PDB file of C-alpha atoms in Angstrom:
ATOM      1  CA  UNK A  30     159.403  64.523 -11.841  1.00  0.00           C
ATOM      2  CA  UNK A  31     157.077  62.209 -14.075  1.00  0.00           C
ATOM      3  CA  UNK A  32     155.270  59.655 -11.951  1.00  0.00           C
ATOM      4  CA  UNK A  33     154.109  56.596 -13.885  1.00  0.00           C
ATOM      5  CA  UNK A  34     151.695  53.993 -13.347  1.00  0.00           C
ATOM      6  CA  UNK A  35     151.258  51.176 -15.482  1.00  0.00           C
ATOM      7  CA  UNK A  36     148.239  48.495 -14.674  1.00  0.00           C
ATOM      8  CA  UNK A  37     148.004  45.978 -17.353  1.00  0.00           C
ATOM      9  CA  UNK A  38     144.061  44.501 -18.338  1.00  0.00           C
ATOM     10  CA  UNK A  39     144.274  41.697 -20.101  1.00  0.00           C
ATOM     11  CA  UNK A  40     141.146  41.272 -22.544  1.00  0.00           C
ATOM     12  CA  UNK A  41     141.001  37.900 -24.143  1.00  0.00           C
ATOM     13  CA  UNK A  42     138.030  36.237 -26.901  1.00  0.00           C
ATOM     14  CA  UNK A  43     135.882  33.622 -25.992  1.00  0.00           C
ATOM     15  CA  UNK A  44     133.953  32.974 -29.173  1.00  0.00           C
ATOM     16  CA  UNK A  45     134.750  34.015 -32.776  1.00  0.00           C
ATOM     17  CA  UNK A  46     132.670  36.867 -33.967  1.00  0.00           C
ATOM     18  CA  UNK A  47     129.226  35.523 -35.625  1.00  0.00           C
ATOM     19  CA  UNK A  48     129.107  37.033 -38.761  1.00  0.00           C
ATOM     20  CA  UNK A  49     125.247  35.858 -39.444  1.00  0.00           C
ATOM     21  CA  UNK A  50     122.864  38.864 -39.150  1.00  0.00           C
ATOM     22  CA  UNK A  51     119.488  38.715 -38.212  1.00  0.00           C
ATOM     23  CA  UNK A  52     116.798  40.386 -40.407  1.00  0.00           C
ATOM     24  CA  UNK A  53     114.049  40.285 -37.159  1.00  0.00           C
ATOM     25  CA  UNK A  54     116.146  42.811 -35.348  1.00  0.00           C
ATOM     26  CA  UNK A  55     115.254  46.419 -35.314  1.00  0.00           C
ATOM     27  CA  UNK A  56     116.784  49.176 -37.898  1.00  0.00           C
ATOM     28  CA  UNK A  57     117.532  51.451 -35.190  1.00  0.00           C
ATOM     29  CA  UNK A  58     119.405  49.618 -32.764  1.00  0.00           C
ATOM     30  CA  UNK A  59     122.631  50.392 -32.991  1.00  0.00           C
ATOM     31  CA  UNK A  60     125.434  47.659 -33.375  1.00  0.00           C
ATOM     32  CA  UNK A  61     128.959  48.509 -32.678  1.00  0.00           C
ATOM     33  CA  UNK A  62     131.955  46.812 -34.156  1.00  0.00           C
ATOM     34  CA  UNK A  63     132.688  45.335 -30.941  1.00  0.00           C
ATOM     35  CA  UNK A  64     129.091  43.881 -30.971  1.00  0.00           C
ATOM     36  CA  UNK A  65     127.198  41.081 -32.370  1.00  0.00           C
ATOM     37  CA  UNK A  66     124.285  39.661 -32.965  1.00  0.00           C
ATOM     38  CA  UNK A  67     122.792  36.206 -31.645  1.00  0.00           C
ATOM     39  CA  UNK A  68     119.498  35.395 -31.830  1.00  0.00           C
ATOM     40  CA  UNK A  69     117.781  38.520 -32.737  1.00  0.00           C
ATOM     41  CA  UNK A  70     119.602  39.996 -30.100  1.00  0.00           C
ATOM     42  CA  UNK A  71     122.688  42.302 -29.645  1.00  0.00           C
ATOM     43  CA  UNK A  72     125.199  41.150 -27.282  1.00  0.00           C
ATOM     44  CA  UNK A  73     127.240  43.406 -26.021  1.00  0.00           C
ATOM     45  CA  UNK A  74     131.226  43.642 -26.207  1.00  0.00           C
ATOM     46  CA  UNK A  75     130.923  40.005 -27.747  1.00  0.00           C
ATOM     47  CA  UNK A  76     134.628  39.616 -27.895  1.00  0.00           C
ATOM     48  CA  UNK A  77     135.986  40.351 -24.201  1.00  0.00           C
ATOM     49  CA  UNK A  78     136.191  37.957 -21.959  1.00  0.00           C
ATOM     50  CA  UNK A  79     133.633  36.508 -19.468  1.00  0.00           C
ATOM     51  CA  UNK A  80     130.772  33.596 -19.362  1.00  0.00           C
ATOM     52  CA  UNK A  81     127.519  36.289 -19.316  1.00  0.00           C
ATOM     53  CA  UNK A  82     127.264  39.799 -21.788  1.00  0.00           C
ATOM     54  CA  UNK A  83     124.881  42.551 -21.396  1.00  0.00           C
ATOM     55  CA  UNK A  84     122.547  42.094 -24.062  1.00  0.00           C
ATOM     56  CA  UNK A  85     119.925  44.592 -26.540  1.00  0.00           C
ATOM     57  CA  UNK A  86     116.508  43.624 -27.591  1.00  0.00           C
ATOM     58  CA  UNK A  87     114.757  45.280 -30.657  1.00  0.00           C
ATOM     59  CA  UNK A  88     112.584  47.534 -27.619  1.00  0.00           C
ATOM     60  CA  UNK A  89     116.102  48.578 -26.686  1.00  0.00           C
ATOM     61  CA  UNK A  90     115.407  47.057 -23.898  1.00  0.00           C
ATOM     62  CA  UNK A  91     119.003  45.586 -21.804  1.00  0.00           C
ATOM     63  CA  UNK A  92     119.138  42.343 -20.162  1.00  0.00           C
ATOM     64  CA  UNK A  93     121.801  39.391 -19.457  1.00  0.00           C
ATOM     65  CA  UNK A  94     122.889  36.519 -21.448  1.00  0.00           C
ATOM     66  CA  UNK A  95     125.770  33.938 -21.563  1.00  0.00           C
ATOM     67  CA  UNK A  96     128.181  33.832 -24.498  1.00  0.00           C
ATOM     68  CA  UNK A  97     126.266  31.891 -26.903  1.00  0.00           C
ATOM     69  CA  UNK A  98     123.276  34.206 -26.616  1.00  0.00           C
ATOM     70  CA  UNK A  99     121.217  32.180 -24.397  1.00  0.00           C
ATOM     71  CA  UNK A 100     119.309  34.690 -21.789  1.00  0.00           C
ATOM     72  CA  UNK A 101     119.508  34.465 -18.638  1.00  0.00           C
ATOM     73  CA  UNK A 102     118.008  37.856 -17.265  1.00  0.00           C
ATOM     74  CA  UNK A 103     115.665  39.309 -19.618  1.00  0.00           C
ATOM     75  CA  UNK A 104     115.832  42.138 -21.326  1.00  0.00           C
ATOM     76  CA  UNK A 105     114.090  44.978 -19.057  1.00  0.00           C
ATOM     77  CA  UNK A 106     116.089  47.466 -18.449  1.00  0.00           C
ATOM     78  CA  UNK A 107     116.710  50.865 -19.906  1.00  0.00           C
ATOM     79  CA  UNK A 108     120.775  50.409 -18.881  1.00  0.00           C
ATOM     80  CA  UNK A 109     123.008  47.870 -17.805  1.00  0.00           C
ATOM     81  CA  UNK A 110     126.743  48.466 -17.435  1.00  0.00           C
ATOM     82  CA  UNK A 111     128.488  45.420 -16.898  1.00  0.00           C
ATOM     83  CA  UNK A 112     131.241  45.994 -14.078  1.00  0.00           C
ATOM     84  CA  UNK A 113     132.121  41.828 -13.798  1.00  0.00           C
ATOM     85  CA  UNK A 114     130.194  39.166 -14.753  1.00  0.00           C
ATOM     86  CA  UNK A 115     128.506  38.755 -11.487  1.00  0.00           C
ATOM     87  CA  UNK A 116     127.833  42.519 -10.793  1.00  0.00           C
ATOM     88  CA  UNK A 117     126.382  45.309 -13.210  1.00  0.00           C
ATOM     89  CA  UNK A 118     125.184  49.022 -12.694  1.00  0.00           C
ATOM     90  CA  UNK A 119     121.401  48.622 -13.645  1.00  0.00           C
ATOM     91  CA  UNK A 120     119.352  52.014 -15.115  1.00  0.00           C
ATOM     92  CA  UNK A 121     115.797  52.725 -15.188  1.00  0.00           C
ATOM     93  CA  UNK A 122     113.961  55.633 -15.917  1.00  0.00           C
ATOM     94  CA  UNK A 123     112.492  57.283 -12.777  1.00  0.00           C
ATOM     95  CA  UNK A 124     114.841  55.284 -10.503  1.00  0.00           C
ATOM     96  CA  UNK A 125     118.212  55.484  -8.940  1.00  0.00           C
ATOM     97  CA  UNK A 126     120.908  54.185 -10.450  1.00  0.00           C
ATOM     98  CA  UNK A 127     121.882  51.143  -8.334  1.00  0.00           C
ATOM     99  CA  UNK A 128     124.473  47.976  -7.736  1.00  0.00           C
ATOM    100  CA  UNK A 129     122.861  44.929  -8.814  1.00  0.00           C
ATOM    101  CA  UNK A 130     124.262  41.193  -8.540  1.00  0.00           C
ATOM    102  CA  UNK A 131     123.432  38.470 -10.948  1.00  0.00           C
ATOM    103  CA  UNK A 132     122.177  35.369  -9.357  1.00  0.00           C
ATOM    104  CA  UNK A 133     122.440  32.758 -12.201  1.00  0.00           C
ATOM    105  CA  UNK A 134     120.626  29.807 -10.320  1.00  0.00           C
ATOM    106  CA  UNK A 135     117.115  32.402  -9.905  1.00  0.00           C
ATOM    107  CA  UNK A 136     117.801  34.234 -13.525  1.00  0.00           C
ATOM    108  CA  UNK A 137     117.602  37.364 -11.573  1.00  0.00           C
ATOM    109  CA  UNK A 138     119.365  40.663 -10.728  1.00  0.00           C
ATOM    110  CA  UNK A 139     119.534  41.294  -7.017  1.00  0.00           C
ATOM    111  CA  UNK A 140     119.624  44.732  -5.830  1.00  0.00           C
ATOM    112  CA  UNK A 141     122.365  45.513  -3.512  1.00  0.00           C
ATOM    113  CA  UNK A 142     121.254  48.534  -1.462  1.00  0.00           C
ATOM    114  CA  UNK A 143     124.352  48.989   1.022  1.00  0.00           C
ATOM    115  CA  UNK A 144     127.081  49.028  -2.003  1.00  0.00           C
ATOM    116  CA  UNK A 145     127.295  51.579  -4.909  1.00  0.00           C
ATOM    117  CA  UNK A 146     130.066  50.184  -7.267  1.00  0.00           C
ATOM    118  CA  UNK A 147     131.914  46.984  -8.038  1.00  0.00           C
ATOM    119  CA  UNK A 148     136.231  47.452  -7.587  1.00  0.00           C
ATOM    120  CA  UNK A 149     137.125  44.179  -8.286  1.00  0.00           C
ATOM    121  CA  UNK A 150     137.405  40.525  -8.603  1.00  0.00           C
ATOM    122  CA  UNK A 151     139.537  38.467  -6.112  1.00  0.00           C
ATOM    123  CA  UNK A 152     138.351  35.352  -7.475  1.00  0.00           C
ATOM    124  CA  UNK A 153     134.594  32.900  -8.266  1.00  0.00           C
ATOM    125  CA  UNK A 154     132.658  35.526  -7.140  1.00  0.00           C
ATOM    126  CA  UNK A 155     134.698  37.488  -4.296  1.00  0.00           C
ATOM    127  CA  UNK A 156     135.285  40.513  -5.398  1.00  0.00           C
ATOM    128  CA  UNK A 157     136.043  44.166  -3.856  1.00  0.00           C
ATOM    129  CA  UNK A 158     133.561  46.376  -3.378  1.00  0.00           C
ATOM    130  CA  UNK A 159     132.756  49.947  -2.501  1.00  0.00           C
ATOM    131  CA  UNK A 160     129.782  50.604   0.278  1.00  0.00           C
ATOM    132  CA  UNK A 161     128.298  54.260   0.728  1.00  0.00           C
ATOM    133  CA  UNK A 162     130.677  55.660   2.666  1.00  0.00           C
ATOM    134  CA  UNK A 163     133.218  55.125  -0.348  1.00  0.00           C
ATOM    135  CA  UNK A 164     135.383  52.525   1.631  1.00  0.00           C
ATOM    136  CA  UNK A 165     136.121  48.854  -0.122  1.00  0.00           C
ATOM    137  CA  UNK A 166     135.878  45.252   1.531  1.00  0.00           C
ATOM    138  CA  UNK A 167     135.074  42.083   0.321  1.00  0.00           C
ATOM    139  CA  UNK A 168     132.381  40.352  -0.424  1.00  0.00           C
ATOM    140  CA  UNK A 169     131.010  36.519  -1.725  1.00  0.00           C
ATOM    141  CA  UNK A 170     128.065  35.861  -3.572  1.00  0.00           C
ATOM    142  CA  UNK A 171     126.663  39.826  -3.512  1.00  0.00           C
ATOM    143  CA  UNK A 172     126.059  39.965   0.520  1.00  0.00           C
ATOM    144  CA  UNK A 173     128.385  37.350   2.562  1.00  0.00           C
ATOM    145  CA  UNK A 174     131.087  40.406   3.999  1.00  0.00           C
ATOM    146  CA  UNK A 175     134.547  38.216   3.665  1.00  0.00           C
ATOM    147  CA  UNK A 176     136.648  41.526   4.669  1.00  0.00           C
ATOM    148  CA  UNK A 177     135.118  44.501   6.709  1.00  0.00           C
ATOM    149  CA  UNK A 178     134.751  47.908   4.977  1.00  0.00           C
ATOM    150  CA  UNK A 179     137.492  49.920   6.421  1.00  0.00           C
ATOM    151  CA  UNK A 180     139.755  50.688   3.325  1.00  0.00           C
ATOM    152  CA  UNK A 181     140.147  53.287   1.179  1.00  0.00           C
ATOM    153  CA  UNK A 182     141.709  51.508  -1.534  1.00  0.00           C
ATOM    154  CA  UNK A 183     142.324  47.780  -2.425  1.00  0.00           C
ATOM    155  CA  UNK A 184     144.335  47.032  -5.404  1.00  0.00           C
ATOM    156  CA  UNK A 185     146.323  43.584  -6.985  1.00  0.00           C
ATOM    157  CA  UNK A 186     149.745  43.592  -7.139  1.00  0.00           C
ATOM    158  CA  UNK A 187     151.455  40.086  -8.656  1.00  0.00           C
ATOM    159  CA  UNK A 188     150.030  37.861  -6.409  1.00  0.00           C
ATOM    160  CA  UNK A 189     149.110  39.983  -3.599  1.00  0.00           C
ATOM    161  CA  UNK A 190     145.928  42.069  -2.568  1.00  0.00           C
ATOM    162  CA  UNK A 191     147.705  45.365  -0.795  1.00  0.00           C
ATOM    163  CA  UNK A 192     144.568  47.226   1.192  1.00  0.00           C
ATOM    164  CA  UNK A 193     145.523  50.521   2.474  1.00  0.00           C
ATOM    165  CA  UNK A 194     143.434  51.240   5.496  1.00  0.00           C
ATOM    166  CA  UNK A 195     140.944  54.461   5.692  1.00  0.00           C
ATOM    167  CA  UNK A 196     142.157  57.201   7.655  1.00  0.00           C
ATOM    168  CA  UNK A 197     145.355  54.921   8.576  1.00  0.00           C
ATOM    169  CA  UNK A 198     148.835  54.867   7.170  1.00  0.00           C
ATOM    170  CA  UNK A 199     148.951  51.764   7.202  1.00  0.00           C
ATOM    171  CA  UNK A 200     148.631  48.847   4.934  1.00  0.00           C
ATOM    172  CA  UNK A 201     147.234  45.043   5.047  1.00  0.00           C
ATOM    173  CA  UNK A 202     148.446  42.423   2.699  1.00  0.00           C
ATOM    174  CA  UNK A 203     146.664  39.363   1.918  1.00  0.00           C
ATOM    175  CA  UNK A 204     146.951  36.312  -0.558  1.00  0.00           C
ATOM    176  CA  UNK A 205     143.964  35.409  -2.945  1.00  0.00           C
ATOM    177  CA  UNK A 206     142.542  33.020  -0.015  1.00  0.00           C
ATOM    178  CA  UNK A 207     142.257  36.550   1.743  1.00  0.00           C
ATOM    179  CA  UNK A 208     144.831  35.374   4.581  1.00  0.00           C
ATOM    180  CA  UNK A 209     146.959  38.479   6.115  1.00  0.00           C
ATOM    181  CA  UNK A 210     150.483  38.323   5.493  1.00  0.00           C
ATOM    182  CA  UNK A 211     152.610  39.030   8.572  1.00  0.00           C
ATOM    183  CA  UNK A 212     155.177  41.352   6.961  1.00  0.00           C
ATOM    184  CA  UNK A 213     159.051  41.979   8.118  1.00  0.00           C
ATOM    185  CA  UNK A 214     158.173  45.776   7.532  1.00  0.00           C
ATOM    186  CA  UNK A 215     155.907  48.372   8.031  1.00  0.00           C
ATOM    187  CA  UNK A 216     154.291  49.896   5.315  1.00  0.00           C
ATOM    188  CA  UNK A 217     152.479  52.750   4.809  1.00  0.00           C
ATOM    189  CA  UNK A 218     151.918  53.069   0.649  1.00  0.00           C
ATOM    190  CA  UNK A 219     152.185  50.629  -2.086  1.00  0.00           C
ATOM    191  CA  UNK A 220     152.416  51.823  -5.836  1.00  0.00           C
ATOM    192  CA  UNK A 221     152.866  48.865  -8.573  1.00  0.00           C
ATOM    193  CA  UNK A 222     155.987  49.195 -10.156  1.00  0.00           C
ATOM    194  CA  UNK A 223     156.121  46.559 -13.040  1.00  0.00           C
ATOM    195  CA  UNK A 224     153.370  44.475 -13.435  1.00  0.00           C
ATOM    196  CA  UNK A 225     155.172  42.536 -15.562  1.00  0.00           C
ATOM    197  CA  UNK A 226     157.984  41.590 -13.375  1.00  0.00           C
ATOM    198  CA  UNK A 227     155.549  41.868 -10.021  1.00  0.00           C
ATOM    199  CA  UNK A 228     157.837  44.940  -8.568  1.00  0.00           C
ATOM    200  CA  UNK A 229     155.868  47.495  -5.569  1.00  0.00           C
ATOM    201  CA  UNK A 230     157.783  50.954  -4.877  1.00  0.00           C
ATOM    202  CA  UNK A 231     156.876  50.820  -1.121  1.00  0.00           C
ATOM    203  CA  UNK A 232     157.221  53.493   1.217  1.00  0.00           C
ATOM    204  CA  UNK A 233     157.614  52.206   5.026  1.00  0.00           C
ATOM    205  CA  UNK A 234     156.579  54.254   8.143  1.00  0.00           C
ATOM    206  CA  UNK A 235     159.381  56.056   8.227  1.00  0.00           C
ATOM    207  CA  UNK A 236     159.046  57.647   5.144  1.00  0.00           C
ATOM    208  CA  UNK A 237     161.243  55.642   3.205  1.00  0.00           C
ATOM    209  CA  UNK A 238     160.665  53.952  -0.640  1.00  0.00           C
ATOM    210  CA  UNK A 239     162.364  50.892  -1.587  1.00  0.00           C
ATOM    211  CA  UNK A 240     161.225  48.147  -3.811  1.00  0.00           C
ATOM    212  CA  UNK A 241     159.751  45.050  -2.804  1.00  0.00           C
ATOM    213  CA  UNK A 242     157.852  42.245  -5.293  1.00  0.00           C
ATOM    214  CA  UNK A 243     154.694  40.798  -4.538  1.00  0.00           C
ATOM    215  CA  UNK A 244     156.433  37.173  -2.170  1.00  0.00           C
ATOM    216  CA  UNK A 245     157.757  40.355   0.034  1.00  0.00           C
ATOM    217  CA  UNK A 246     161.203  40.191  -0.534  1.00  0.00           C
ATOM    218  CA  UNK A 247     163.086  43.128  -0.107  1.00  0.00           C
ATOM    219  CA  UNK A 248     165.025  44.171  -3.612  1.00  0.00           C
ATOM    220  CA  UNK A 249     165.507  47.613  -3.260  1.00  0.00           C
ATOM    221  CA  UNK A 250     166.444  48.954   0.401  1.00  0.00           C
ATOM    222  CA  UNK A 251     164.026  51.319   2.042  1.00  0.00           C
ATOM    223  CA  UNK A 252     166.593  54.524   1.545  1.00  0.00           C
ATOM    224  CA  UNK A 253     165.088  56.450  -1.593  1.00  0.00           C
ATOM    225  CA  UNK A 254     162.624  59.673  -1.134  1.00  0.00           C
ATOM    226  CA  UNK A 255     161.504  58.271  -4.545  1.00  0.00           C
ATOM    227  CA  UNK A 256     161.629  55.553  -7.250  1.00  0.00           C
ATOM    228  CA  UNK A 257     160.211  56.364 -10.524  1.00  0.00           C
ATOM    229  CA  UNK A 258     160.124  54.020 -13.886  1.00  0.00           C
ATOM    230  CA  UNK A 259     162.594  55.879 -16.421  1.00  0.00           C
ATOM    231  CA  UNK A 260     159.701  56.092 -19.516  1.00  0.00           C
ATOM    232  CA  UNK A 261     161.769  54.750 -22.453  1.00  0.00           C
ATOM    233  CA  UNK A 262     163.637  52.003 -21.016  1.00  0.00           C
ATOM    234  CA  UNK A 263     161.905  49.769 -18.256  1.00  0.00           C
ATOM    235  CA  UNK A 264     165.205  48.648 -16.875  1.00  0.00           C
ATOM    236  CA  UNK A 265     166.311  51.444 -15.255  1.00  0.00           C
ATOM    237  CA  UNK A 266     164.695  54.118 -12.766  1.00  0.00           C
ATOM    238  CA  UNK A 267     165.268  57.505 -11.779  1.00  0.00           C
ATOM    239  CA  UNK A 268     165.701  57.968  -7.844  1.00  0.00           C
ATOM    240  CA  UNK A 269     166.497  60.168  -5.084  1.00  0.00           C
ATOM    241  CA  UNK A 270     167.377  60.790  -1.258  1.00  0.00           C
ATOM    242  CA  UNK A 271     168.014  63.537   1.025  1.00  0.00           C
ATOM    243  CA  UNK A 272     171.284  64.216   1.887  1.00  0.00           C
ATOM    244  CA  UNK A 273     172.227  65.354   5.378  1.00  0.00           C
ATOM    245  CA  UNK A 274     170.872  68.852   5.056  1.00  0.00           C
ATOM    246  CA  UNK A 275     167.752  67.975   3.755  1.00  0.00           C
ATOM    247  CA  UNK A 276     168.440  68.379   0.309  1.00  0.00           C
ATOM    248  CA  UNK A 277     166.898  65.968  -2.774  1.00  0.00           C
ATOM    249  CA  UNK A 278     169.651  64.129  -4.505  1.00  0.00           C
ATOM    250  CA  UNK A 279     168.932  62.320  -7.561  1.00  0.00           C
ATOM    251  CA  UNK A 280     170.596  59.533  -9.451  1.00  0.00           C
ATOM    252  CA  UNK A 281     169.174  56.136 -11.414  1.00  0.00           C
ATOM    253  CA  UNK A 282     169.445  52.247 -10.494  1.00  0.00           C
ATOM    254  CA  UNK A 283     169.065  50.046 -12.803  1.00  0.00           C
ATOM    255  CA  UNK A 284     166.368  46.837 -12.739  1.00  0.00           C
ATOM    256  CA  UNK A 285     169.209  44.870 -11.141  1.00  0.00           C
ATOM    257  CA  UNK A 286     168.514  47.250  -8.401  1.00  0.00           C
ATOM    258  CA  UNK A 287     172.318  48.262  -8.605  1.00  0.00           C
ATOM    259  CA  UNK A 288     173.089  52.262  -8.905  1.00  0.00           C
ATOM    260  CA  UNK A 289     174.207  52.839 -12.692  1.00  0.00           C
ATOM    261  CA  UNK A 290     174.410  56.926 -12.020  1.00  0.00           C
ATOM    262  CA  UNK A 291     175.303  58.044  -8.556  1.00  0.00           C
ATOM    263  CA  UNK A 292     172.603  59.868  -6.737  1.00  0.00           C
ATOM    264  CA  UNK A 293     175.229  62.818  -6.232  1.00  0.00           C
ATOM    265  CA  UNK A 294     172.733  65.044  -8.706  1.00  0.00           C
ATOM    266  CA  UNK A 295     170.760  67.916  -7.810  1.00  0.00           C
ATOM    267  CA  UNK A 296     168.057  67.202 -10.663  1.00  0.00           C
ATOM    268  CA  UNK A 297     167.862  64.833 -12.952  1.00  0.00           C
ATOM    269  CA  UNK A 298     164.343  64.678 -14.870  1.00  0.00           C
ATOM    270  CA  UNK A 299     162.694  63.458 -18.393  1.00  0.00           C
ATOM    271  CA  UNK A 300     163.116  66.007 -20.879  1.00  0.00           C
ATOM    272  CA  UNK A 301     159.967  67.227 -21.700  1.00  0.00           C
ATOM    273  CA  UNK A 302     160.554  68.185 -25.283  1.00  0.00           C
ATOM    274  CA  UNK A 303     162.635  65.743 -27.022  1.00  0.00           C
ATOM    275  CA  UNK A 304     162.380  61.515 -26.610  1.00  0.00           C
ATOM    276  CA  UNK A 305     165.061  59.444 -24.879  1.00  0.00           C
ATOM    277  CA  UNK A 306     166.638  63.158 -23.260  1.00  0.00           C
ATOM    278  CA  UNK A 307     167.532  63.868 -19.802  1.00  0.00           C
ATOM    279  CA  UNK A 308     167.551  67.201 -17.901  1.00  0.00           C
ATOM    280  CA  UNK A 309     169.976  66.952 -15.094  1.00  0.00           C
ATOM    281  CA  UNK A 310     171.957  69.678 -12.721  1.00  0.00           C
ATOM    282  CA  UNK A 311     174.998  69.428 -10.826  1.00  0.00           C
ATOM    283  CA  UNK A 312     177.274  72.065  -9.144  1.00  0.00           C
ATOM    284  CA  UNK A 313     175.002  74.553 -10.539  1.00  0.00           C
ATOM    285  CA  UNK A 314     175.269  73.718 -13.880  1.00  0.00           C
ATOM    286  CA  UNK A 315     172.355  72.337 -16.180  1.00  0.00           C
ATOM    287  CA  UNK A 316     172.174  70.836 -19.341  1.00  0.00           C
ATOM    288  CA  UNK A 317     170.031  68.478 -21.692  1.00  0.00           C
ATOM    289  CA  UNK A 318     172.059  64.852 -21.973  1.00  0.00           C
ATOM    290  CA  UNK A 319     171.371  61.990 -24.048  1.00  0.00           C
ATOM    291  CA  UNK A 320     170.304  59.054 -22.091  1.00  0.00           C
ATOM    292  CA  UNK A 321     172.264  56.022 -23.284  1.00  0.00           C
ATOM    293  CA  UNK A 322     174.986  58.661 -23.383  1.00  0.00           C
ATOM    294  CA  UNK A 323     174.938  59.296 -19.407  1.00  0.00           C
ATOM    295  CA  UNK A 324     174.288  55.985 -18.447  1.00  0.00           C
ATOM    296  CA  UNK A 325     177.414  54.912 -19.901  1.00  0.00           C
ATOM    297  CA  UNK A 326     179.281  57.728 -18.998  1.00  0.00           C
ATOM    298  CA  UNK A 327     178.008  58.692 -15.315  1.00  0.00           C
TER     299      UNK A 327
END
């Protein structure tokens, strides 16, 4: 079966593209359309959000500026990769790559030695990242530890931060003021759903998926051996249990979390060569339905 997950990135513009070139600036740097340049320099991804760019000098050289082009790390650098706007991967030749954090009051990159990448941003500057031995906590200001590193993954969903914890089936839940969430259930995996309408397919510790949204509340009863967002039509999803020999059943709810087809199938899967089609079994016998079609009819 097809297993979908959607995370939404929202880019957004700060500043209008300058459309005044600079004749100083070298031939051979390379501007791309996503570019621009400010002050005989090339900032970098000019049009996505955040207060500071990576920016190019006419040496090639990379360093940091704000929006409007004013510097604020110069350029010395062979690479830098921006990862948020308080953390950046930093390249130089003859040295490791390496995790660097932008202190804006010093106009300096500081070289975090313990961490290898940025995950992400909670909020100001706490943010998720990963140490050496690949496991996330938190982090303010590039060294204060806010969560300890004992997760293998930390992701948002809606509101919530769901950490799954390394070596553990188990997982934490915390709000954006990184308080722990007592919850009325177990869990032991959290998949985003629809980040749109904040839904988690959550499986407790009994093996069971059911939906949940990001307050906690139950929607979707922990019964299911699987949810899965039907591709062309977000309200409805395909799902299955095991009936009492062990066998996968498979029928679809709808985003009212109501059963539109009984799960009395023994397959029921996208087609995968024609839009909008389902592939389904029962009693032995298979055939290729239209999806509006067996929705309506069950």
């Amino acid at each position: 079966m097809k297993k979908i997950i959607i995370f939404s990135l929202t880019i957004g513009s700060l500043y209008s593209c300058s459309q005044k070139k600079e004749n100083t600036f070298a031939e051979d740097a390379t501007v791309q359309n996503k570019d621009t340049i400010i002050n005989g320099l090339v900032i970098n991804n000019y049009k996505e959000k955040g207060l500071y760019k990576t920016f190019k000098n006419a040496d090639n050289k990379y360093g940091i500026s704000d929006a409007k082009g004013n510097v604020i790390v110069e350029a010395t650098y062979d690479g830098l990769e921006k990862r948020s706007d308080f953390y950046y991967m930093s390249h130089n030749a003859n040295k490791p790559d390496a995790l660097v954090w932008l202190d804006v009051q010093n106009k300096k990159l500081i070289v975090l030695p313990d961490y290898i990448d940025h995950h992400l941003n909670i909020k100001e500057n706490i943010d998720v990242v990963v140490d050496k031995n690949q496991k996330m906590g938190v982090i303010a200001d590039g060294k204060k530890v806010l969560m300890p590193f004992q997760y293998e993954s930390i992701e948002k969903m809606g509101n919530k931060y769901f950490a799954k914890q390394n070596g553990k089936s188990s997982i934490d839940v915390f709000d954006q003021n990184l308080k722990k969430n007592i919850l009325p259930f177990n869990l032991k995996d959290a998949v985003l759903l629809s980040d749109k309408e904040n839904l988690i397919t959550a499986t407790n510790d009994k093996d069971k998926v059911g939906i949940i949204n990001s307050d906690l509340k139950l929607l979707a009863p922990f019964e299911y051996s699987s949810i899965v967002p039907y591709t062309y039509d977000n309200h409805y999803f395909i799902v299955s249990k095991r009936d009492a020999d062990d066998k996968p059943l498979f029928g679809i709810m709808d985003d009212q979390f109501k059963i539109a087809v009984p799960v009395t199938y023994t397959s029921i899967d996208e087609s995968d060569n024609e839009e909008k089609k389902l592939e389904v079994t029962k009693d032995n016998v298979s055939k290729t339905v239209d999806f509006r079609d067996f929705i309506t009819k069950k």
